[in-house]
Tab-separated table of C-alpha atoms in Angstrom:
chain	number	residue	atom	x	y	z
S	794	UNK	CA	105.434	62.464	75.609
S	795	UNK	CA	108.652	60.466	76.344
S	796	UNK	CA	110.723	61.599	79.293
S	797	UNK	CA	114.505	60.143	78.933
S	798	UNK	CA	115.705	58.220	82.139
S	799	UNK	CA	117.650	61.202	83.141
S	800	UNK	CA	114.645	63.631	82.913
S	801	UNK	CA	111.969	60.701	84.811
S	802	UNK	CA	114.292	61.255	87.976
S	803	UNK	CA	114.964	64.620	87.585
S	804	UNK	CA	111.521	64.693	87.398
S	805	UNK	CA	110.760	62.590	90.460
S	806	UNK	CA	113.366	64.294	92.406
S	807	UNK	CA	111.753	67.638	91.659
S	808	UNK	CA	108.435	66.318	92.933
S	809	UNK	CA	109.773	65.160	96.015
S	810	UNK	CA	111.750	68.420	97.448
S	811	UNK	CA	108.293	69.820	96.195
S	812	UNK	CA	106.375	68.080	98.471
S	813	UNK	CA	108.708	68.564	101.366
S	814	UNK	CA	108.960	71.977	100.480
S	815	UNK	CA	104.965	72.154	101.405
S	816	UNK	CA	104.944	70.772	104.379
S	817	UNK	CA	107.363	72.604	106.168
S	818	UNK	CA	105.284	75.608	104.712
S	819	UNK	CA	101.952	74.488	106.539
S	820	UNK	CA	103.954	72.665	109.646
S	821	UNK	CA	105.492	75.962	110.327
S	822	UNK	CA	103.006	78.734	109.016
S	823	UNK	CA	102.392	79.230	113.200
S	824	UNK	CA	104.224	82.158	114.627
S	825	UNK	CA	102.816	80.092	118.177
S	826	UNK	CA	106.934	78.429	119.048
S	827	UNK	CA	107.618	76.922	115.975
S	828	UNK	CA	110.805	78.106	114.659
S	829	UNK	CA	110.769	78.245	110.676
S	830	UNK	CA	113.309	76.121	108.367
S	831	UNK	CA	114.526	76.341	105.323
S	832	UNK	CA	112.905	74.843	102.473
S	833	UNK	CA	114.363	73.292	98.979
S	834	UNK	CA	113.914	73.762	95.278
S	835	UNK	CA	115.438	72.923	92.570
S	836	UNK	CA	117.776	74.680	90.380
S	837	UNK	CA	119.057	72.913	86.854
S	838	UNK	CA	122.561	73.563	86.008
S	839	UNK	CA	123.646	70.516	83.074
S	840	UNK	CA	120.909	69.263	83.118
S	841	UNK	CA	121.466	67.891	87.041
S	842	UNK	CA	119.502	69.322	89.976
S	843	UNK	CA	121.012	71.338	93.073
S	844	UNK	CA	119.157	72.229	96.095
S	845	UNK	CA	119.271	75.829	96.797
S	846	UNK	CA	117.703	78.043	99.621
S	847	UNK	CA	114.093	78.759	99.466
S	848	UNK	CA	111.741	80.678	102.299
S	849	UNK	CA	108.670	79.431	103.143
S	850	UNK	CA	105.829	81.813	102.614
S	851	UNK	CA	105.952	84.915	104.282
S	852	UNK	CA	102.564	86.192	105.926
S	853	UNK	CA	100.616	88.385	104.889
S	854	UNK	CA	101.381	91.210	106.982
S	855	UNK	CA	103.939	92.081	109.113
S	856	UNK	CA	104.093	89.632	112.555
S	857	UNK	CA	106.161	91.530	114.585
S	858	UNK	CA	105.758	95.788	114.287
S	859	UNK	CA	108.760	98.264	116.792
S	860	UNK	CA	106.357	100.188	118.384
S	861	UNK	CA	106.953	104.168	118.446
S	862	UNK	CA	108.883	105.420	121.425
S	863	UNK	CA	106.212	107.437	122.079
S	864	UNK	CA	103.846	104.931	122.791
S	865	UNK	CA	105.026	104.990	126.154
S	866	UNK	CA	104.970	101.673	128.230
S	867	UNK	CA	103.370	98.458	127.123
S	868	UNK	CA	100.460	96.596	129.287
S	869	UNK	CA	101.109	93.294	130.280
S	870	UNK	CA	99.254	90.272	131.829
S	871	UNK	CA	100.928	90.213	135.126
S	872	UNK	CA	99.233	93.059	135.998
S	873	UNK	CA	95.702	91.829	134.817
S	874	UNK	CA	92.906	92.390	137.429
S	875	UNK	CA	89.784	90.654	137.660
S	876	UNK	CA	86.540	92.157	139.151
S	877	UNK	CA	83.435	89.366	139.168
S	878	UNK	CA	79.826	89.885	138.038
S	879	UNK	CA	77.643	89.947	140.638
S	880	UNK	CA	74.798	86.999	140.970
S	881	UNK	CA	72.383	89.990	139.521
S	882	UNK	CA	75.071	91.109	137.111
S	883	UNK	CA	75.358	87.517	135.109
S	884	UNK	CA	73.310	87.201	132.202
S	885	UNK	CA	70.904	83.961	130.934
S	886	UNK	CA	72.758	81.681	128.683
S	887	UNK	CA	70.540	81.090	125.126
S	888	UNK	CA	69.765	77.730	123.822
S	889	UNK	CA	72.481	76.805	121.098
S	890	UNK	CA	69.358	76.094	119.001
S	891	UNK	CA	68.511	80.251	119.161
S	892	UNK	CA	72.022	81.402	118.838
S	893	UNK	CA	72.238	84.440	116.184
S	894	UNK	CA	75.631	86.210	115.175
S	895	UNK	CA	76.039	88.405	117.376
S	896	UNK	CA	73.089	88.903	119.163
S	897	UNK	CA	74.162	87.349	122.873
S	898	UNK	CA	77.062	88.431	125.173
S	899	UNK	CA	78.902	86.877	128.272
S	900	UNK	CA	79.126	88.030	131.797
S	901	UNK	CA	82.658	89.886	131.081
S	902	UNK	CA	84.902	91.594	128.991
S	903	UNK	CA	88.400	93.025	128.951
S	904	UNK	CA	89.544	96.650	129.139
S	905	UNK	CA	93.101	98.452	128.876
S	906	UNK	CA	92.779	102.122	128.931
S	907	UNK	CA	95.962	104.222	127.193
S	908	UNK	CA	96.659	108.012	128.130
S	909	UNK	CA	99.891	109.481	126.595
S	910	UNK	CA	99.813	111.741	129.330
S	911	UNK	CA	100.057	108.747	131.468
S	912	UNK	CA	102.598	107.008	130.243
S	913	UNK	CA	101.185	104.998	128.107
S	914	UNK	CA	98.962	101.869	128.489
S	915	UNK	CA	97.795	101.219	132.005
S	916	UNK	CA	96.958	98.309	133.739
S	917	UNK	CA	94.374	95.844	132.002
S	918	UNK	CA	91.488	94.690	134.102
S	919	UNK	CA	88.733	91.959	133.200
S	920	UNK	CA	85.235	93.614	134.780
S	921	UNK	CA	81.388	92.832	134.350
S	922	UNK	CA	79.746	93.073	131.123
S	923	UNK	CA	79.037	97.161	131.148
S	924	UNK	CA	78.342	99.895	128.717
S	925	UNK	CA	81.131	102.591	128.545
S	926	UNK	CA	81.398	106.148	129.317
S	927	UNK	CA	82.537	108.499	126.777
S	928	UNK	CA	82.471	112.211	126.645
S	929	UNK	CA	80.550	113.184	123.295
S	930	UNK	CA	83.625	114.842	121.714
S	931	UNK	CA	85.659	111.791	121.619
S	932	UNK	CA	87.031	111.327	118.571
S	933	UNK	CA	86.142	107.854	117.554
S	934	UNK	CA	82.303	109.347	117.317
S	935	UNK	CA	83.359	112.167	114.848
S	936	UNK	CA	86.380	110.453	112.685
S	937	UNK	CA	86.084	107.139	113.196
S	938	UNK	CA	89.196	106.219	114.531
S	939	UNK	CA	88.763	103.095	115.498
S	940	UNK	CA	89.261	99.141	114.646
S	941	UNK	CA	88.797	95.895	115.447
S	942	UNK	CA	89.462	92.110	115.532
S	943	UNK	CA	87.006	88.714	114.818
S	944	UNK	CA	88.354	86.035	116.533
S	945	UNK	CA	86.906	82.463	117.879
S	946	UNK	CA	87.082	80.415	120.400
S	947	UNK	CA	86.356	76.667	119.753
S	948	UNK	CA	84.791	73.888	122.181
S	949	UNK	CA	86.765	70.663	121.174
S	950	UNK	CA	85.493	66.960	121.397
S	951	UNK	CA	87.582	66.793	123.786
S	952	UNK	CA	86.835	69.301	126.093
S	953	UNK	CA	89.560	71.655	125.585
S	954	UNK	CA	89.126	75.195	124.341
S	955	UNK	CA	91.382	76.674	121.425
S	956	UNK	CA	91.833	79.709	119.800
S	957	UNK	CA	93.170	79.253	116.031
S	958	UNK	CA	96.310	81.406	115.193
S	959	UNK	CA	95.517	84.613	117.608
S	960	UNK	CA	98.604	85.778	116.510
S	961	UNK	CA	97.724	86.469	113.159
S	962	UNK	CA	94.944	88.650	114.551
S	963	UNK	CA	97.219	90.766	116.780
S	964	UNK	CA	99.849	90.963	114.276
S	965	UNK	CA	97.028	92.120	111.694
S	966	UNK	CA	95.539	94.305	114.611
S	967	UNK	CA	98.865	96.084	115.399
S	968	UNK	CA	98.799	96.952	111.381
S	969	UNK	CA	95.598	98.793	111.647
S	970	UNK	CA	96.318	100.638	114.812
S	971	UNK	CA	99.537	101.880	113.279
S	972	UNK	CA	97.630	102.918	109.720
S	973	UNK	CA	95.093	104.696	112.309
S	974	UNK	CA	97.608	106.859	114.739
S	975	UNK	CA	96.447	104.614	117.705
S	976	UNK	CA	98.713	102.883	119.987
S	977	UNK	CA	100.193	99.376	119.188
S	978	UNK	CA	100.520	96.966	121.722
S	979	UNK	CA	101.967	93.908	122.791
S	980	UNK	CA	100.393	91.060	121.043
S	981	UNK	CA	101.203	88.007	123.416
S	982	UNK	CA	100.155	89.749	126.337
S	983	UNK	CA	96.911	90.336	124.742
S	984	UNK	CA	96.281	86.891	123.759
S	985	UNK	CA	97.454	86.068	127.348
S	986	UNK	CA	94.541	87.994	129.051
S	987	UNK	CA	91.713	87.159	126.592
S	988	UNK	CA	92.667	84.043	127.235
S	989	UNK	CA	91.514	84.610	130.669
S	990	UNK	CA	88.709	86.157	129.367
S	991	UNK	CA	87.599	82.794	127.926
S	992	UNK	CA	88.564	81.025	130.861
S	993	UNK	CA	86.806	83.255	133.118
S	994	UNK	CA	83.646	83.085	131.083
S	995	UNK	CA	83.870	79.094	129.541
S	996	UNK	CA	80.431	78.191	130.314
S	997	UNK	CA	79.571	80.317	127.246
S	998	UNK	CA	81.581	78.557	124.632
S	999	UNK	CA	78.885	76.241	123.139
S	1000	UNK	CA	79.142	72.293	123.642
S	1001	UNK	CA	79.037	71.671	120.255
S	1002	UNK	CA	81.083	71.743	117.255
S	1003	UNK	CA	78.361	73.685	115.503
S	1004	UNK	CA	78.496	76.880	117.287
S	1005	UNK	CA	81.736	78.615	119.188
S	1006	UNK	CA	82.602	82.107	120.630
S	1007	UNK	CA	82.666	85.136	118.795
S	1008	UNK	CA	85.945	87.286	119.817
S	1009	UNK	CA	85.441	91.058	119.318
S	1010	UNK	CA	88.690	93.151	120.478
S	1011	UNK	CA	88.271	96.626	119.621
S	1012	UNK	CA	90.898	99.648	120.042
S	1013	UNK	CA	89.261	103.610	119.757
S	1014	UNK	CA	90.184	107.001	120.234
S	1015	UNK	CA	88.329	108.597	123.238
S	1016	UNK	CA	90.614	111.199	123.515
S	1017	UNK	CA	87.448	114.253	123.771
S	1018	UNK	CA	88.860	116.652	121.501
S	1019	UNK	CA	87.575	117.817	118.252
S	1020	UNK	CA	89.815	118.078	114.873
S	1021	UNK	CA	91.148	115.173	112.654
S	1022	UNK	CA	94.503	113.963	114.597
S	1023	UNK	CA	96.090	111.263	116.309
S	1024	UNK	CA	93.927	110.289	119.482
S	1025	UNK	CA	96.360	110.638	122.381
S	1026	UNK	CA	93.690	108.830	124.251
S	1027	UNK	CA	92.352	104.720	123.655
S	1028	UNK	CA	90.189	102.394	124.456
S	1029	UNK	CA	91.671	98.649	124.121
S	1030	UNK	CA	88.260	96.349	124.669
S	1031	UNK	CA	87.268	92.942	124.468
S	1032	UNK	CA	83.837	91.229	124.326
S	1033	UNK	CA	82.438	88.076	123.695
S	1034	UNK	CA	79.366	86.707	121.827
S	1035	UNK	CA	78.188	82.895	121.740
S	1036	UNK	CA	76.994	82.669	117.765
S	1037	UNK	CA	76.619	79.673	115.324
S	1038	UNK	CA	76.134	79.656	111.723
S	1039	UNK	CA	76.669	83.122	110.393
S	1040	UNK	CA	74.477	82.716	107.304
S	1041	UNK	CA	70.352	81.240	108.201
S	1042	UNK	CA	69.789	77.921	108.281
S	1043	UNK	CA	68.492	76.841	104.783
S	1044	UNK	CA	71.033	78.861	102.700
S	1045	UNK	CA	73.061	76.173	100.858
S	1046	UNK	CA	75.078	78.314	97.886
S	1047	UNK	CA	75.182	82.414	98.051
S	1048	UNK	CA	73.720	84.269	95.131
S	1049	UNK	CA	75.773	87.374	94.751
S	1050	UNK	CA	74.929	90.529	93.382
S	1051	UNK	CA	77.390	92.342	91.538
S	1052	UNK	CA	77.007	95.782	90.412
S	1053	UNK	CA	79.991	97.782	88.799
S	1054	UNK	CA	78.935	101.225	89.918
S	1055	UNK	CA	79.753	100.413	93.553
S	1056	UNK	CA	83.317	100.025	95.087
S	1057	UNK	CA	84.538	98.710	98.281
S	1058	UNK	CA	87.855	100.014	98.661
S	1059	UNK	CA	90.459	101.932	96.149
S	1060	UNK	CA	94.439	101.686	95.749
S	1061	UNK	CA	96.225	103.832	98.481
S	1062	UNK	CA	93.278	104.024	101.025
S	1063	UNK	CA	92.322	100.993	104.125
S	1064	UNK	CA	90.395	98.108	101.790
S	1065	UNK	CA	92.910	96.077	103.741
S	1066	UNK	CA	92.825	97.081	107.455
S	1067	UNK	CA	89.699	96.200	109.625
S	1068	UNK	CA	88.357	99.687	110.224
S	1069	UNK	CA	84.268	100.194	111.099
S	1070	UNK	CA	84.520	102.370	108.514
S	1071	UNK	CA	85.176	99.941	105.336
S	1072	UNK	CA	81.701	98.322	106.761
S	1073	UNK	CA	79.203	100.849	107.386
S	1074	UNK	CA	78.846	102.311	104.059
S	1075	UNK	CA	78.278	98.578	102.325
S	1076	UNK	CA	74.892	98.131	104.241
S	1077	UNK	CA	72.904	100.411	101.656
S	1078	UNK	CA	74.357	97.746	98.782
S	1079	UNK	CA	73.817	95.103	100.731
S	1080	UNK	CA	70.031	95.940	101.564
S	1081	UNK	CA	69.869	96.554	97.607
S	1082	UNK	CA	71.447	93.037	97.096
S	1083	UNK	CA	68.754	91.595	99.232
S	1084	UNK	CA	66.001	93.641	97.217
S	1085	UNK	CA	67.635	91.913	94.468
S	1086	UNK	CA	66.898	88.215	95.972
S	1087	UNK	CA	70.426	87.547	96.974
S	1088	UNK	CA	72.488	86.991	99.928
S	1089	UNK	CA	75.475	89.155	99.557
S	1090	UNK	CA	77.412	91.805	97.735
S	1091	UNK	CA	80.157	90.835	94.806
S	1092	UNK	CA	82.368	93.593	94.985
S	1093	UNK	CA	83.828	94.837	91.770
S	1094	UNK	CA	86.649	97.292	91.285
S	1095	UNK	CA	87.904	99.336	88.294
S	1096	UNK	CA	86.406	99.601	84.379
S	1097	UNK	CA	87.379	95.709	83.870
S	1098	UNK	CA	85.397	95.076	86.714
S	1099	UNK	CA	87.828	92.409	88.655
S	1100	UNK	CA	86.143	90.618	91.822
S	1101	UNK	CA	87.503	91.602	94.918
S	1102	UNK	CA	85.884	90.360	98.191
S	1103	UNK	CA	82.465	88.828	98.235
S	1104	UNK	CA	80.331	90.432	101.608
S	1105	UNK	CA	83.009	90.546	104.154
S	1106	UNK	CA	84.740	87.674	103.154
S	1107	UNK	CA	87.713	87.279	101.024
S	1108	UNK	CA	86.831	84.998	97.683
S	1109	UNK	CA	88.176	81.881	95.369
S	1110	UNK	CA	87.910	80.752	91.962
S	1111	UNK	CA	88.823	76.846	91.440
S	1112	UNK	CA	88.428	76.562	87.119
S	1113	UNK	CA	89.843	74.220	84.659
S	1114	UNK	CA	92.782	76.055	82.285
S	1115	UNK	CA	92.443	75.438	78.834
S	1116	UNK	CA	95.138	72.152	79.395
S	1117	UNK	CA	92.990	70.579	81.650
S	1118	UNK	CA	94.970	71.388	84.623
S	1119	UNK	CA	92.769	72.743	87.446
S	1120	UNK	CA	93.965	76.447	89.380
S	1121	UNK	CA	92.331	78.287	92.119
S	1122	UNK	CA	92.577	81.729	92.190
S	1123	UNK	CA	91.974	84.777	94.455
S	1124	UNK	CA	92.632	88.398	94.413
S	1125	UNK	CA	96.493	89.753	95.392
S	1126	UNK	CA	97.008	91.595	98.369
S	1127	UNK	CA	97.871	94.619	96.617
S	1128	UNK	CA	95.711	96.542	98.867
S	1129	UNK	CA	91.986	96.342	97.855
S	1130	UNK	CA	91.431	93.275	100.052
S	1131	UNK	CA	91.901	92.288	103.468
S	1132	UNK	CA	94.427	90.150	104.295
S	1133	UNK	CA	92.252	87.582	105.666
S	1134	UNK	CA	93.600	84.889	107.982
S	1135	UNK	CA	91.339	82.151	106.659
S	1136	UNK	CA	92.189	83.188	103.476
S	1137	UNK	CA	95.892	82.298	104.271
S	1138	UNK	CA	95.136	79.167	105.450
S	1139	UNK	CA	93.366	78.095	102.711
S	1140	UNK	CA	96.402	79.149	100.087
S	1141	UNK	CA	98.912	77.051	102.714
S	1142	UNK	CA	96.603	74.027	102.616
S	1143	UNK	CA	96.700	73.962	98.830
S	1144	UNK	CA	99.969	74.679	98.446
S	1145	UNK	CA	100.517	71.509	100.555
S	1146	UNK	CA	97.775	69.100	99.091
S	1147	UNK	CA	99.835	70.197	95.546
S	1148	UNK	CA	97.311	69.021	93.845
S	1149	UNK	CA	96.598	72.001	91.907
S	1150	UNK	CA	98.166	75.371	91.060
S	1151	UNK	CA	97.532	78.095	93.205
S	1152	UNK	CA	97.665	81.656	92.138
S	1153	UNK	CA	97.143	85.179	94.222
S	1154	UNK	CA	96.238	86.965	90.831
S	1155	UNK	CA	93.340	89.818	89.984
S	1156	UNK	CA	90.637	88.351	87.594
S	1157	UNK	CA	87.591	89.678	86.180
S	1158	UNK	CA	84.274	88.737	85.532
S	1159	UNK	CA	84.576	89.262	81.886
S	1160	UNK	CA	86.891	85.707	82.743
S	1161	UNK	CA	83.817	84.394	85.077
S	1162	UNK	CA	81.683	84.547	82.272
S	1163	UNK	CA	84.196	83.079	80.035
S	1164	UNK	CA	84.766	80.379	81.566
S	1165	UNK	CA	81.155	79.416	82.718
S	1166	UNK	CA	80.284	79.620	78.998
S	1167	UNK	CA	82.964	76.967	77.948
S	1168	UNK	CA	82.022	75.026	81.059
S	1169	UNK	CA	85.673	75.394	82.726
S	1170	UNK	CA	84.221	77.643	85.629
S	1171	UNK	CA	84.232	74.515	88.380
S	1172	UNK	CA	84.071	76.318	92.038
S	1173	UNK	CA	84.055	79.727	93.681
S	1174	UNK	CA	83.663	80.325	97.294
S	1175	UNK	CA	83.868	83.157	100.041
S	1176	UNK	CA	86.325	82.491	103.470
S	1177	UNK	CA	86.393	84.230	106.496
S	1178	UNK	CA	86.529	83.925	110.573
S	1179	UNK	CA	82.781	84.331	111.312
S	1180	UNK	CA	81.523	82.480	107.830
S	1181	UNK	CA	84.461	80.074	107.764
S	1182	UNK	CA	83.864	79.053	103.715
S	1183	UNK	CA	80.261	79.273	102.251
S	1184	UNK	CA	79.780	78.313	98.495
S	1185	UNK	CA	79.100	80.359	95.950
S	1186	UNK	CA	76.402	79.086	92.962
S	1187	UNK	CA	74.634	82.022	91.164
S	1188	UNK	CA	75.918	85.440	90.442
S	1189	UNK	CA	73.934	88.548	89.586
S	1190	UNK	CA	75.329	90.631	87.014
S	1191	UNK	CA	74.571	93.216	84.613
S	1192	UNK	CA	71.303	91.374	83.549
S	1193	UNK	CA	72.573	88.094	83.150
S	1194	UNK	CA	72.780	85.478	86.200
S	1195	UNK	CA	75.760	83.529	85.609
S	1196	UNK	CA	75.711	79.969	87.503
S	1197	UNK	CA	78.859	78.590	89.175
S	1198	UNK	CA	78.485	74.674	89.821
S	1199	UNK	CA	80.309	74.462	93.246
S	1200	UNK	CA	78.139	72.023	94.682
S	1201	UNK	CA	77.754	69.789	91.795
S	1202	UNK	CA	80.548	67.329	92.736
S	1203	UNK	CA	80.806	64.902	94.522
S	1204	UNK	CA	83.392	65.942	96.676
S	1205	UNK	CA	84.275	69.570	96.209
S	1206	UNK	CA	87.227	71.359	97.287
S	1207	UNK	CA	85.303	74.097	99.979
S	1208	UNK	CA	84.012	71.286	101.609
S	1209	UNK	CA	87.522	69.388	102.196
S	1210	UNK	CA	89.140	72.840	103.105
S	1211	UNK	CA	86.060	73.657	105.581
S	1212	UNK	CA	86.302	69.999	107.410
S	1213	UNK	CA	89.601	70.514	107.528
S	1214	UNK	CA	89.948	73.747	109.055
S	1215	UNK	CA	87.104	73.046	111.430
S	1216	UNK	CA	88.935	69.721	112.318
S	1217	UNK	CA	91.826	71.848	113.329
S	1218	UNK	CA	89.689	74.306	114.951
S	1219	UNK	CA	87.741	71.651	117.313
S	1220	UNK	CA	90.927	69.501	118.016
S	1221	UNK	CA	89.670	66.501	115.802
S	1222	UNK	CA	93.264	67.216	113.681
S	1223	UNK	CA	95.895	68.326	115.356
S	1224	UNK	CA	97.986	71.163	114.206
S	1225	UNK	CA	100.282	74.090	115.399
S	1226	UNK	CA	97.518	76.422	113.965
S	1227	UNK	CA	95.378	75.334	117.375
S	1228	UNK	CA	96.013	77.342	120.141
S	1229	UNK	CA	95.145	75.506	123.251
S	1230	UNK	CA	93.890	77.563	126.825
S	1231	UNK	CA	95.189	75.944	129.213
């Protein structure tokens, strides 16, 4: 194809503005003091191009939610109280070596009670690691109203401690407490005291960039009253857990199993809001996918079967189109997923790299098969906080074991977006994403 001189700078203006375009998508994706810009496109009128107004891309969920006036009055850090463990209180610190997701907890965690009655939230207090006492009618035992947060906290090479975009958490977190008839809250005071949290407790973020701190803040209902409403009564907690890789060591690419007959979530209901209760009924799959011989669950949705989330985390297709143009793919937002943080970062990376297209669109594993069969199929991957990205190379499915080549090149795309993110993460890049504690 010949491009006329007029069309070869129209051309290279385009990809230009493109390119800016990107980066002031990634450079100011942080809601952290960065105040967003507009970006450019192009728009052809005779044949010339015109820059027009474009926004960068808007997140995934609300940032900011106006909290009910009957909430009643907000926490905030100022009026944070600590309490110390005691010498007999503190707890022995495992070998980074024996670290299992999960398994280990600090000396501390955070606690802001709510009573409407009250006035609303109360004063938040950092006390000894201690189990909590709840009347047996409290209503986060009988209809599970209740969420949470997974969050990390990240030993640098240089010392320094960072959480990565906490705000994205809260603003997620605030979502979900909303959906559930729980209190919101203010997310920068949050982040404010779990960052003293951290502080308090540093010794138990690993020294090494192959482990970090597992962030658990968790909101229930303890109001002690039975019958499905609102709990006018809550329970904001946060713990901590020193963990390191998620999946064994050993397990290079997942095999999935995916069977049609069981669903994950369903249009209208809470696929996408982190609620205990979209997790408990997937461990009787997920011990059938390990009957099976494979690591996770490949959830499927509706009679054309379209992939959803893989385990807990949120998935990716990288194929070749039929033009020889690569495009990754992963499921919309329209519900059925959760809005995943990592997964955003991963779309906002792309989207600056421009290397490829980059698509939120449903797809089916009818398509999966097709294109493994004409040899287009090229990655597919599963992102999330605790997992970061883990690659993806056999799924099982209705009898057949389709086989996705993700580590067969030489330098595949999960593993540039995973040493970039974790460069990020551990300071090694710096970016607004990294939230430093001071």
């Amino acid at each position: 194809m010949v491009l006329r001189s007029k069309q070869l700078v129209r051309y290279a203006f385009q990809r230009l503005l493109l390119q800016h375009q990107q980066q002031q998508q990634v450079r100011l994706c942080s809601g952290h003091g960065i105040q967003q810009q507009t970006a450019l496109r192009v728009e052809e009128e005779d044949s010339f191009p015109k820059l027009a107004d474009l926004p960068p891309m808007a997140a995934p969920f609300p940032m900011t939610l106006e909290h009910a006036p009957d909430v009643g009055e907000q926490f905030k850090y100022a009026d944070l109280s600590v309490r110390l463990a005691a010498p007999h209180q503190l707890n022995p610190k495992p070998d980074v070596d024996d670290l299992a997701f999960g398994k280990y907890f600090t000396d501390h965690m955070l606690r802001v009670s709510y009573h409407r009655r009250l006035g609303g939230w109360q004063k938040p207090e950092i006390t000894p690691m201690e189990n909590l006492n709840l009347h047996p009618a409290a209503k986060v035992f009988h209809y599970a109203i209740e969420l949470f947060e997974g969050m990390k906290a990240y030993r640098g090479y240089d010392g320094k401690i960072r959480f990565f975009r906490p705000e994205m958490n809260m603003a997620r977190m605030n979502v979900t407490a909303y959906r559930s008839g729980l209190p919101t809250f203010d997310s920068e005071e949050l982040i404010k005291a779990m960052a003293r949290l951290v502080t308090i407790d540093s010794e138990w973020v690993p020294h090494t960039e192959s482990a970090s701190l597992y962030i658990r803040p968790t909101l229930i209902g303890i109001e002690p009253t039975l019958g499905v409403a609102s709990s006018d009564s809550a329970l904001l907690y946060t713990i901590l857990s020193p963990v390191g890789p998620y999946f064994k060591p050993g397990v290079s690419g997942l095999k999935l199993y995916a069977d049609p007959k069981y669903a994950r979530a369903w249009p209208g209901g809470v696929g996408d809001r982190k609620v205990g209760s979209n997790y408990g009924p997937t461990i009787h799959v997920q011990k059938e996918a390990v009957r099976n011989g494979c690591h996770q669950v490949l959830w499927l949705y509706g009679d054309d079967h379209q992939l959803t989330e893989v385990g807990v985390m949120n998935i990716f297709m990288l194929y070749m189109k039929e033009n020889g143009e690569r495009e990754l793919l992963t499921p919309p937002l329209d519900g059925l997923i959760l809005p995943g943080i990592t997964r955003d970062c991963i779309i906002r990376l792309c989207h600056q790299w421009g290397e490829f297209s980059v698509r939120e669109q449903k797809f089916t594993m009818s398509m999966v098969k097709k294109l493994s069969k004409e040899g287009r199929l090229l990655e597919m991957f599963g992102a999330g906080t605790a997992a970061v990205i883990s690659p993806i190379e056999c799924i099982a499915y209705m009898g057949d074991e389709i086989f996705v080549p993700t580590e067969s090149h030489d330098s595949p795309l999960y593993r540039r977006l995973y040493t970039t993110l974790t460069d990020i993460q551990y300071g090694k890049l710096e970016h607004p994403w990294a939230y430093v504690i001071d």
